[in-house]
Amino acid sequence: EAQVTQNPRYLITVTGKKLTVTCSQNMNHEYMSWYRQDPGLGLRQIYYSMNVEVTDKGDVPEGYKVSRKEKRNFPLILESPSPNQTSLYFCASSPEPQGNSPLHFGNGTRLTVT
Amino acid sequence: LAKTTQPISMDSYEGQEVNITCSHNNIATNDYITWYQQFPSQGPRFIIQGYKTKVTNEVASLFIPADRKSSTLSLPRVSLSDTAVYYCLARSYNTDKLIFGTGTRLQVFP
């Protein structure tokens, strides 16, 4: 089944403890991106990747890192999480970075930082 | 980058047609308009996409006027299961950054 898989679905951690949220797609998509969703703010892009080894900042990149060593994987890294990073996170991919290329989203990771 | 503006919320009753309008005044020539539906605790999912005029699929219609500064998602005869948040997105060729609006929360009542 074609899908975007995020892990874990739920994560509770403490301030400063490094964590990684994984994202994997099995559709050979070129474009991948990460979003956070907070009440009243909609979806805000954190980082995106146009292809392997090509990543760049979205609207809210502070406090996050990403890597794209393989086409299928795009992990989101929080080196030193803080409570303001408590949020619902989504990974998405599309065949190409083009207007007529719909995004496929994962089911989300709910992160709580205490 | 085309920013989009949508109503924050809408209410409807089962069986009615619902039209949700999205404003994108600074849309670029190469931008496509795509609508997504999101249920609680799930990722958004693709509904429909268009460039201009009218597009229809099995779940919705999308109307884009000639000036393309707005678009309207039309849901015919909504049911309770259409209660969700709907996002429109303007996306261009080789677009890197994507800006979603805050979405429209549709509540369907029996």
Coordinates of N, CA and C in Angstrom, one line a residue:
Chain A
E1 N 0.9 -1.2 0.0 CA 0.0 0.0 0.0 C 0.9 1.2 0.0
A2 N 0.6 2.2 -0.9 CA 1.3 3.4 -1.0 C 1.0 4.3 0.3
Q3 N 2.1 4.7 1.0 CA 1.8 5.5 2.2 C 3.0 6.2 2.7
V4 N 2.7 7.2 3.6 CA 3.8 7.9 4.3 C 3.6 7.4 5.8
T5 N 4.7 6.9 6.3 CA 4.7 6.3 7.7 C 5.5 7.2 8.6
Q6 N 4.9 7.6 9.7 CA 5.6 8.4 10.7 C 5.7 7.5 12.0
N7 N 6.8 7.7 12.7 CA 6.9 7.0 14.0 C 7.7 7.9 14.9
P8 N 7.3 7.9 16.2 CA 6.2 7.3 16.8 C 4.9 8.1 16.5
R9 N 3.7 7.6 16.9 CA 2.5 8.3 16.8 C 2.3 9.3 18.0
Y10 N 2.8 8.9 19.1 CA 2.8 9.7 20.3 C 4.1 9.7 21.0
L11 N 4.5 10.8 21.5 CA 5.8 10.9 22.2 C 5.8 12.0 23.3
I12 N 6.1 11.5 24.5 CA 6.2 12.5 25.6 C 7.7 12.5 26.1
T13 N 8.3 13.7 26.2 CA 9.7 13.7 26.5 C 9.9 14.9 27.4
V14 N 11.1 15.1 27.9 CA 11.5 16.2 28.8 C 12.4 17.2 28.0
T15 N 12.4 18.4 28.5 CA 13.2 19.5 27.9 C 14.6 19.1 27.8
G16 N 15.2 19.3 26.6 CA 16.6 19.0 26.4 C 17.0 17.7 26.0
K17 N 16.1 16.7 26.0 CA 16.4 15.3 25.6 C 16.2 15.1 24.1
K18 N 17.3 15.0 23.4 CA 17.3 14.8 21.9 C 16.3 13.7 21.5
L19 N 15.6 14.0 20.4 CA 14.7 13.0 19.9 C 14.6 13.1 18.3
T20 N 14.2 12.0 17.7 CA 14.0 11.9 16.3 C 12.7 11.3 16.0
V21 N 12.0 12.0 15.0 CA 10.7 11.5 14.5 C 11.0 11.0 13.1
T22 N 10.7 9.8 12.8 CA 11.0 9.2 11.5 C 9.9 9.4 10.6
C23 N 10.2 9.5 9.3 CA 9.2 9.6 8.2 C 9.7 8.8 7.0
S24 N 8.9 7.9 6.5 CA 9.3 7.1 5.4 C 8.2 7.0 4.4
Q25 N 8.5 7.1 3.1 CA 7.5 6.9 2.0 C 7.9 5.8 1.1
N26 N 6.9 5.1 0.6 CA 7.3 3.9 -0.3 C 6.8 4.2 -1.7
M27 N 6.7 5.5 -2.1 CA 6.2 5.8 -3.4 C 7.2 6.4 -4.4
N28 N 8.5 6.4 -3.9 CA 9.6 7.0 -4.7 C 9.4 8.5 -5.0
H29 N 8.8 9.2 -4.1 CA 8.6 10.6 -4.3 C 9.9 11.4 -4.1
E30 N 10.0 12.5 -4.9 CA 11.1 13.3 -4.8 C 11.0 14.3 -3.6
Y31 N 9.8 14.9 -3.5 CA 9.6 16.0 -2.5 C 9.1 15.5 -1.2
M32 N 9.7 15.9 -0.1 CA 9.2 15.6 1.2 C 9.3 16.8 2.1
S33 N 8.4 16.9 3.1 CA 8.4 18.1 3.9 C 7.8 17.8 5.3
W34 N 8.1 18.6 6.3 CA 7.6 18.5 7.6 C 6.8 19.7 8.0
Y35 N 5.7 19.5 8.8 CA 4.8 20.5 9.2 C 4.5 20.3 10.7
R36 N 4.2 21.5 11.3 CA 3.6 21.4 12.7 C 2.3 22.0 12.6
Q37 N 1.4 21.5 13.4 CA 0.0 22.0 13.5 C -0.4 22.4 14.9
D38 N -0.7 23.6 15.1 CA -1.1 24.1 16.4 C -2.5 24.8 16.3
P39 N -3.3 24.7 17.4 CA -4.6 25.2 17.4 C -4.7 26.7 16.9
G40 N -5.5 26.9 15.9 CA -5.7 28.3 15.4 C -4.6 28.8 14.4
L41 N -3.6 27.9 14.2 CA -2.5 28.3 13.3 C -2.4 27.5 12.0
G42 N -3.2 26.5 11.9 CA -3.1 25.7 10.7 C -1.9 24.9 10.6
L43 N -1.5 24.6 9.3 CA -0.2 23.9 9.1 C 0.9 24.8 8.7
R44 N 2.0 24.7 9.4 CA 3.1 25.5 9.1 C 4.3 24.6 8.8
Q45 N 5.0 25.0 7.7 CA 6.1 24.2 7.1 C 7.3 24.4 7.9
I46 N 8.0 23.3 8.3 CA 9.2 23.4 9.1 C 10.5 23.3 8.2
Y47 N 10.6 22.2 7.5 CA 11.6 22.0 6.5 C 11.1 21.2 5.3
Y48 N 11.8 21.3 4.2 CA 11.4 20.6 3.0 C 12.6 20.0 2.3
S49 N 12.4 19.1 1.4 CA 13.5 18.5 0.7 C 13.1 18.3 -0.8
M50 N 13.8 18.8 -1.7 CA 13.4 18.7 -3.1 C 13.9 17.3 -3.7
N51 N 14.9 16.8 -3.1 CA 15.5 15.5 -3.5 C 16.6 15.1 -2.5
V52 N 17.2 14.0 -2.7 CA 18.2 13.4 -1.8 C 19.3 14.5 -1.7
E53 N 19.7 14.7 -0.4 CA 20.8 15.6 -0.1 C 20.5 17.1 -0.3
V54 N 19.2 17.4 -0.6 CA 18.8 18.8 -0.8 C 17.7 19.1 0.2
T55 N 18.0 19.9 1.2 CA 17.0 20.3 2.2 C 17.1 21.8 2.4
D56 N 16.0 22.4 2.8 CA 15.9 23.9 3.1 C 14.9 24.2 4.1
K57 N 15.0 25.4 4.7 CA 14.1 25.8 5.7 C 12.7 26.2 5.2
G58 N 11.7 25.9 6.0 CA 10.4 26.4 5.7 C 10.1 27.6 6.5
D59 N 8.9 27.8 7.0 CA 8.5 29.0 7.7 C 9.0 29.0 9.2
V60 N 9.0 27.8 9.8 CA 9.3 27.8 11.2 C 10.4 26.7 11.5
P61 N 11.6 26.9 11.1 CA 12.7 25.9 11.2 C 13.5 25.9 12.5
E62 N 13.3 27.0 13.3 CA 14.1 27.2 14.5 C 13.9 26.0 15.5
G63 N 15.0 25.4 15.9 CA 14.9 24.3 16.9 C 14.8 22.9 16.2
Y64 N 14.8 22.8 14.9 CA 14.7 21.6 14.2 C 15.8 21.4 13.2
K65 N 16.1 20.1 13.0 CA 17.0 19.7 11.9 C 16.4 18.6 11.1
V66 N 16.9 18.4 9.9 CA 16.4 17.3 9.0 C 17.6 16.7 8.3
S67 N 17.4 15.6 7.7 CA 18.4 15.0 6.8 C 17.7 14.2 5.7
R68 N 18.3 14.1 4.5 CA 17.7 13.3 3.4 C 18.8 12.6 2.8
K69 N 19.2 11.5 3.4 CA 20.3 10.7 2.9 C 19.8 9.6 1.9
E70 N 18.6 9.3 2.0 CA 17.9 8.3 1.1 C 16.6 9.0 0.6
K71 N 16.2 8.5 -0.5 CA 15.0 9.1 -1.1 C 13.8 8.9 -0.2
R72 N 13.7 7.7 0.4 CA 12.4 7.3 1.1 C 12.3 7.9 2.5
N73 N 13.4 8.3 3.1 CA 13.4 8.7 4.5 C 13.7 10.2 4.7
F74 N 13.0 10.8 5.6 CA 13.2 12.2 5.9 C 13.0 12.5 7.4
P75 N 13.9 12.1 8.3 CA 13.7 12.3 9.7 C 13.8 13.7 10.2
L76 N 13.0 14.0 11.2 CA 12.9 15.3 11.9 C 13.6 15.1 13.2
I77 N 14.6 16.0 13.5 CA 15.5 15.9 14.6 C 15.3 17.1 15.5
L78 N 15.0 16.9 16.8 CA 14.9 18.0 17.8 C 16.1 17.8 18.7
E79 N 17.2 18.6 18.5 CA 18.4 18.4 19.3 C 18.2 18.7 20.8
S80 N 17.4 19.7 21.1 CA 17.2 20.1 22.5 C 15.7 20.6 22.6
P81 N 14.8 19.7 22.7 CA 13.4 20.1 22.7 C 13.0 21.0 23.8
S82 N 12.1 21.9 23.5 CA 11.6 22.8 24.5 C 10.0 22.7 24.5
P83 N 9.4 23.1 25.6 CA 7.9 23.0 25.7 C 7.2 23.7 24.5
N84 N 7.7 24.7 23.9 CA 7.0 25.4 22.8 C 7.1 24.6 21.5
Q85 N 7.7 23.4 21.6 CA 7.7 22.5 20.4 C 6.7 21.4 20.6
T86 N 5.9 21.5 21.7 CA 4.8 20.6 21.9 C 3.8 20.9 20.8
S87 N 3.5 19.9 20.0 CA 2.6 20.1 18.8 C 2.3 18.8 18.1
L88 N 1.5 18.9 17.1 CA 1.2 17.8 16.2 C 2.0 17.9 14.9
Y89 N 2.8 16.9 14.6 CA 3.7 17.0 13.5 C 3.2 16.1 12.4
F90 N 3.4 16.6 11.1 CA 3.0 15.8 9.9 C 4.2 15.8 9.0
C91 N 4.4 14.7 8.4 CA 5.3 14.5 7.3 C 4.5 14.4 6.0
A92 N 5.0 14.9 4.9 CA 4.2 14.7 3.6 C 5.2 14.6 2.5
S93 N 4.8 13.9 1.4 CA 5.6 13.8 0.2 C 4.8 14.0 -1.0
S94 N 5.4 14.3 -2.1 CA 4.7 14.4 -3.4 C 5.7 13.9 -4.5
P95 N 5.2 13.4 -5.6 CA 6.0 12.8 -6.6 C 7.1 13.8 -7.1
E96 N 6.7 15.0 -7.3 CA 7.6 16.1 -7.7 C 7.3 17.4 -7.0
P97 N 8.2 18.3 -7.0 CA 7.9 19.6 -6.4 C 7.1 20.5 -7.3
Q98 N 6.0 20.1 -7.8 CA 5.2 20.8 -8.8 C 3.8 21.1 -8.4
G99 N 3.2 22.1 -9.0 CA 1.9 22.5 -8.6 C 0.8 21.4 -8.7
N100 N 0.9 20.6 -9.8 CA -0.1 19.6 -10.0 C 0.3 18.3 -9.4
S101 N 1.1 18.3 -8.3 CA 1.6 17.1 -7.7 C 1.1 17.1 -6.2
P102 N -0.1 16.4 -6.0 CA -0.7 16.5 -4.6 C 0.2 15.9 -3.5
L103 N 0.1 16.4 -2.4 CA 0.8 16.0 -1.2 C 0.1 14.7 -0.6
H104 N 0.9 13.8 -0.1 CA 0.5 12.6 0.6 C 1.0 12.8 2.1
F105 N 0.1 12.8 3.0 CA 0.5 13.1 4.4 C 0.5 11.8 5.2
G106 N 1.4 11.8 6.2 CA 1.4 10.7 7.2 C 0.3 11.0 8.2
N107 N 0.1 10.1 9.2 CA -0.9 10.2 10.2 C -0.6 11.0 11.4
G108 N 0.6 11.6 11.4 CA 0.9 12.5 12.5 C 1.7 11.9 13.7
T109 N 2.4 12.8 14.3 CA 3.1 12.5 15.6 C 2.8 13.5 16.6
R110 N 2.1 13.1 17.7 CA 1.8 14.1 18.7 C 2.9 14.1 19.7
L111 N 3.6 15.3 19.8 CA 4.7 15.4 20.7 C 4.4 16.3 21.9
T112 N 4.7 15.8 23.1 CA 4.6 16.7 24.3 C 5.9 16.8 24.9
V113 N 6.4 18.0 25.1 CA 7.7 18.3 25.8 C 7.4 19.0 27.2
T114 N 7.8 18.3 28.2 CA 7.5 18.8 29.6 C 8.7 19.5 30.2
Chain B
L1 N 5.1 33.5 -3.5 CA 4.3 32.6 -2.8 C 2.9 33.1 -2.6
A2 N 1.9 32.3 -3.1 CA 0.5 32.8 -2.9 C 0.0 32.4 -1.5
K3 N -0.4 33.5 -0.8 CA -1.1 33.2 0.5 C -2.5 33.1 0.3
T4 N -3.1 32.2 1.1 CA -4.6 31.9 0.9 C -5.3 32.4 2.1
T5 N -6.6 32.8 1.9 CA -7.4 33.2 3.0 C -8.8 32.5 2.9
Q6 N -9.2 31.9 4.0 CA -10.5 31.1 4.0 C -11.3 31.6 5.2
P7 N -12.6 31.3 5.2 CA -13.4 31.5 6.4 C -12.9 30.6 7.5
I8 N -13.0 31.0 8.7 CA -12.5 30.1 9.8 C -13.4 28.9 10.0
S9 N -14.7 29.2 9.9 CA -15.7 28.1 10.2 C -16.9 28.3 9.3
M10 N -17.6 27.1 9.1 CA -18.9 27.1 8.5 C -19.8 26.0 9.1
D11 N -21.1 26.3 9.1 CA -22.0 25.3 9.6 C -23.0 24.9 8.5
S12 N -23.4 23.7 8.4 CA -24.4 23.2 7.4 C -25.2 22.1 8.0
Y13 N -26.2 21.7 7.3 CA -27.1 20.5 7.7 C -26.9 19.4 6.6
E14 N -27.2 18.3 7.1 CA -27.1 17.1 6.2 C -27.9 17.3 4.9
G15 N -27.4 16.9 3.8 CA -28.2 17.0 2.5 C -28.0 18.4 1.8
Q16 N -27.4 19.4 2.5 CA -27.3 20.6 1.8 C -26.0 20.7 1.0
E17 N -25.9 21.6 0.0 CA -24.7 21.8 -0.7 C -23.9 22.9 0.1
V18 N -22.6 22.7 0.2 CA -21.7 23.6 0.9 C -20.6 24.1 -0.1
N19 N -20.5 25.4 0.0 CA -19.5 26.1 -0.9 C -18.5 26.8 0.0
I20 N -17.2 26.5 -0.1 CA -16.1 27.1 0.7 C -15.2 27.8 -0.2
T21 N -15.1 29.1 0.0 CA -14.3 30.0 -0.9 C -12.9 30.3 -0.3
C22 N -11.9 30.3 -1.2 CA -10.6 30.5 -0.8 C -10.1 31.7 -1.6
S23 N -9.5 32.7 -1.0 CA -9.0 33.9 -1.7 C -7.5 33.7 -1.8
H24 N -7.0 34.0 -3.0 CA -5.5 33.9 -3.3 C -5.2 35.0 -4.3
N25 N -5.2 36.2 -3.8 CA -5.1 37.4 -4.7 C -3.8 37.5 -5.4
N26 N -2.7 37.0 -4.8 CA -1.4 37.1 -5.5 C -0.9 35.8 -6.2
I27 N -1.9 35.1 -6.7 CA -1.6 33.8 -7.3 C -0.7 34.0 -8.5
A28 N 0.2 33.1 -8.7 CA 1.2 33.1 -9.8 C 0.6 32.3 -11.0
T29 N 1.2 32.7 -12.2 CA 0.7 32.0 -13.4 C 0.8 30.5 -13.4
N30 N 1.8 30.0 -12.7 CA 2.0 28.5 -12.7 C 1.4 27.8 -11.5
D31 N 0.7 28.6 -10.7 CA 0.1 28.0 -9.5 C -1.1 27.1 -9.8
Y32 N -1.1 25.9 -9.2 CA -2.3 25.1 -9.2 C -3.0 25.2 -7.8
I33 N -4.3 25.1 -7.8 CA -5.1 25.1 -6.5 C -5.5 23.7 -6.1
T34 N -5.1 23.4 -4.9 CA -5.4 22.0 -4.4 C -6.2 22.2 -3.1
W35 N -7.2 21.3 -2.9 CA -7.9 21.3 -1.6 C -7.7 20.0 -0.9
Y36 N -7.5 20.1 0.5 CA -7.3 19.0 1.3 C -8.4 19.0 2.4
Q37 N -8.7 17.7 2.9 CA -9.6 17.5 4.0 C -8.9 16.9 5.1
Q38 N -9.1 17.4 6.3 CA -8.5 16.8 7.5 C -9.5 16.5 8.6
F39 N -9.5 15.2 9.0 CA -10.2 14.8 10.2 C -9.4 14.9 11.4
P40 N -10.0 15.0 12.6 CA -9.2 15.0 13.8 C -8.2 13.9 14.0
S41 N -7.0 14.2 14.4 CA -5.9 13.3 14.6 C -5.5 12.5 13.4
Q42 N -5.8 13.0 12.2 CA -5.3 12.4 10.9 C -4.6 13.4 10.1
G43 N -3.8 12.9 9.1 CA -3.2 13.8 8.2 C -4.1 14.3 7.1
P44 N -3.9 15.5 6.6 CA -4.8 16.0 5.5 C -4.7 15.0 4.3
R45 N -5.9 14.9 3.6 CA -5.9 14.1 2.4 C -6.4 14.9 1.2
F46 N -5.9 14.6 0.1 CA -6.2 15.3 -1.1 C -7.7 15.1 -1.5
I47 N -8.4 16.2 -1.9 CA -9.7 16.1 -2.4 C -9.8 16.4 -3.9
I48 N -9.3 17.5 -4.3 CA -9.5 17.9 -5.7 C -8.4 19.0 -6.0
Q49 N -8.2 19.1 -7.3 CA -7.1 20.1 -7.8 C -7.6 20.7 -9.1
G50 N -7.2 21.9 -9.3 CA -7.5 22.5 -10.6 C -6.6 23.7 -10.9
Y51 N -6.7 24.2 -12.2 CA -5.9 25.3 -12.6 C -6.8 26.5 -13.0
K52 N -7.9 26.2 -13.7 CA -8.9 27.2 -14.0 C -10.2 26.5 -14.4
T53 N -11.2 27.3 -14.5 CA -12.6 26.9 -14.8 C -13.1 25.9 -13.8
K54 N -13.7 24.8 -14.2 CA -14.3 23.9 -13.3 C -13.8 22.4 -13.4
V55 N -13.6 21.8 -12.2 CA -13.1 20.5 -12.2 C -14.1 19.7 -11.3
T56 N -14.5 18.5 -11.6 CA -15.4 17.7 -10.8 C -14.9 16.3 -10.7
N57 N -14.9 15.8 -9.5 CA -14.6 14.4 -9.3 C -15.8 13.7 -8.5
E58 N -15.6 12.6 -7.9 CA -16.7 11.8 -7.3 C -17.1 12.4 -6.0
V59 N -16.3 13.3 -5.4 CA -16.6 13.8 -4.1 C -16.9 15.3 -4.0
A60 N -16.3 16.1 -5.0 CA -16.4 17.5 -5.0 C -16.3 18.2 -6.3
S61 N -16.6 19.5 -6.4 CA -16.3 20.3 -7.6 C -15.5 21.5 -7.1
L62 N -14.7 21.9 -8.1 CA -13.8 23.1 -7.8 C -14.0 24.1 -8.9
F63 N -14.4 25.3 -8.5 CA -14.6 26.4 -9.4 C -13.5 27.4 -9.3
I64 N -12.9 27.8 -10.4 CA -11.8 28.8 -10.4 C -12.2 29.8 -11.5
P65 N -12.5 31.0 -11.1 CA -12.9 32.0 -12.1 C -11.7 32.4 -13.0
A66 N -12.0 33.2 -14.1 CA -11.0 33.5 -15.1 C -9.8 34.3 -14.5
D67 N -10.0 35.1 -13.5 CA -8.9 35.9 -12.9 C -8.1 35.1 -11.9
R68 N -8.6 33.9 -11.5 CA -7.9 32.9 -10.6 C -7.6 33.5 -9.3
K69 N -8.2 34.6 -8.9 CA -7.9 35.2 -7.5 C -8.6 34.5 -6.4
S70 N -9.5 33.6 -6.7 CA -10.2 32.9 -5.7 C -10.6 31.5 -6.3
S71 N -11.0 30.6 -5.4 CA -11.5 29.3 -5.8 C -12.6 28.9 -4.8
T72 N -13.5 28.1 -5.3 CA -14.6 27.6 -4.5 C -14.7 26.1 -4.5
L73 N -14.6 25.5 -3.4 CA -14.8 24.1 -3.2 C -16.3 23.9 -3.0
S74 N -16.9 23.0 -3.8 CA -18.3 22.7 -3.6 C -18.5 21.3 -3.2
L75 N -19.2 21.0 -2.1 CA -19.5 19.7 -1.6 C -21.0 19.5 -1.7
P76 N -21.4 18.6 -2.6 CA -22.9 18.4 -2.8 C -23.4 17.5 -1.7
R77 N -24.6 17.9 -1.2 CA -25.3 17.0 -0.3 C -24.4 16.5 0.8
V78 N -24.0 17.3 1.7 CA -23.0 16.9 2.7 C -23.7 15.9 3.7
S79 N -22.9 15.1 4.3 CA -23.3 14.2 5.4 C -22.5 14.5 6.7
L80 N -22.9 13.9 7.8 CA -22.2 14.1 9.0 C -20.7 13.8 8.9
S81 N -20.3 12.8 8.0 CA -18.9 12.4 7.8 C -18.1 13.5 7.1
D82 N -18.7 14.5 6.6 CA -18.0 15.6 5.9 C -17.5 16.6 6.9
T83 N -17.9 16.5 8.2 CA -17.4 17.4 9.2 C -15.9 17.2 9.3
A84 N -15.2 18.3 9.1 CA -13.7 18.2 9.0 C -13.2 19.7 8.8
V85 N -11.9 19.8 8.7 CA -11.2 21.0 8.3 C -10.8 20.9 6.9
Y86 N -11.0 22.0 6.1 CA -10.7 22.0 4.7 C -9.6 23.1 4.4
Y87 N -8.6 22.7 3.8 CA -7.5 23.6 3.5 C -7.4 23.8 1.9
C88 N -7.1 25.0 1.5 CA -6.7 25.2 0.1 C -5.3 25.6 0.1
L89 N -4.6 25.3 -1.0 CA -3.2 25.5 -1.2 C -2.9 25.9 -2.6
A90 N -2.2 27.0 -2.8 CA -1.7 27.4 -4.1 C -0.2 26.9 -4.3
R91 N 0.0 26.1 -5.3 CA 1.4 25.6 -5.4 C 1.8 25.7 -6.8
S92 N 3.1 26.1 -7.0 CA 3.6 26.4 -8.4 C 4.6 25.3 -8.8
Y93 N 5.1 25.4 -10.0 CA 6.1 24.6 -10.5 C 7.4 24.8 -9.7
N94 N 8.1 23.7 -9.4 CA 9.3 23.7 -8.6 C 9.2 24.5 -7.3
T95 N 8.0 24.5 -6.7 CA 7.8 25.2 -5.5 C 8.5 24.5 -4.3
D96 N 9.2 25.2 -3.5 CA 9.9 24.7 -2.4 C 9.0 24.9 -1.1
K97 N 8.9 26.2 -0.8 CA 8.1 26.5 0.4 C 6.6 26.4 0.1
L98 N 5.9 25.9 1.1 CA 4.4 25.9 0.9 C 3.8 26.6 2.1
I99 N 2.8 27.4 1.8 CA 2.1 28.1 2.9 C 0.6 27.7 2.9
F100 N 0.2 27.0 3.9 CA -1.2 26.6 4.1 C -1.8 27.8 4.8
G101 N -3.1 28.0 4.6 CA -3.9 28.9 5.4 C -4.3 28.2 6.7
T102 N -5.2 28.8 7.4 CA -5.6 28.3 8.7 C -6.7 27.3 8.5
G103 N -7.3 27.2 7.3 CA -8.3 26.2 7.0 C -9.7 26.6 7.4
T104 N -10.7 25.9 6.9 CA -12.1 26.2 7.3 C -12.7 25.0 8.0
R105 N -13.1 25.2 9.2 CA -13.7 24.1 10.0 C -15.2 24.0 9.6
L106 N -15.6 22.9 8.9 CA -17.0 22.7 8.5 C -17.6 21.7 9.5
Q107 N -18.7 22.2 10.1 CA -19.5 21.4 11.0 C -20.9 21.1 10.3
V108 N -21.2 19.8 10.2 CA -22.4 19.4 9.5 C -23.3 18.8 10.7
F109 N -24.5 19.4 10.7 CA -25.5 19.0 11.7 C -26.6 18.1 11.1
P110 N -27.2 17.2 12.0 CA -28.2 16.3 11.5 C -29.5 17.0 11.1

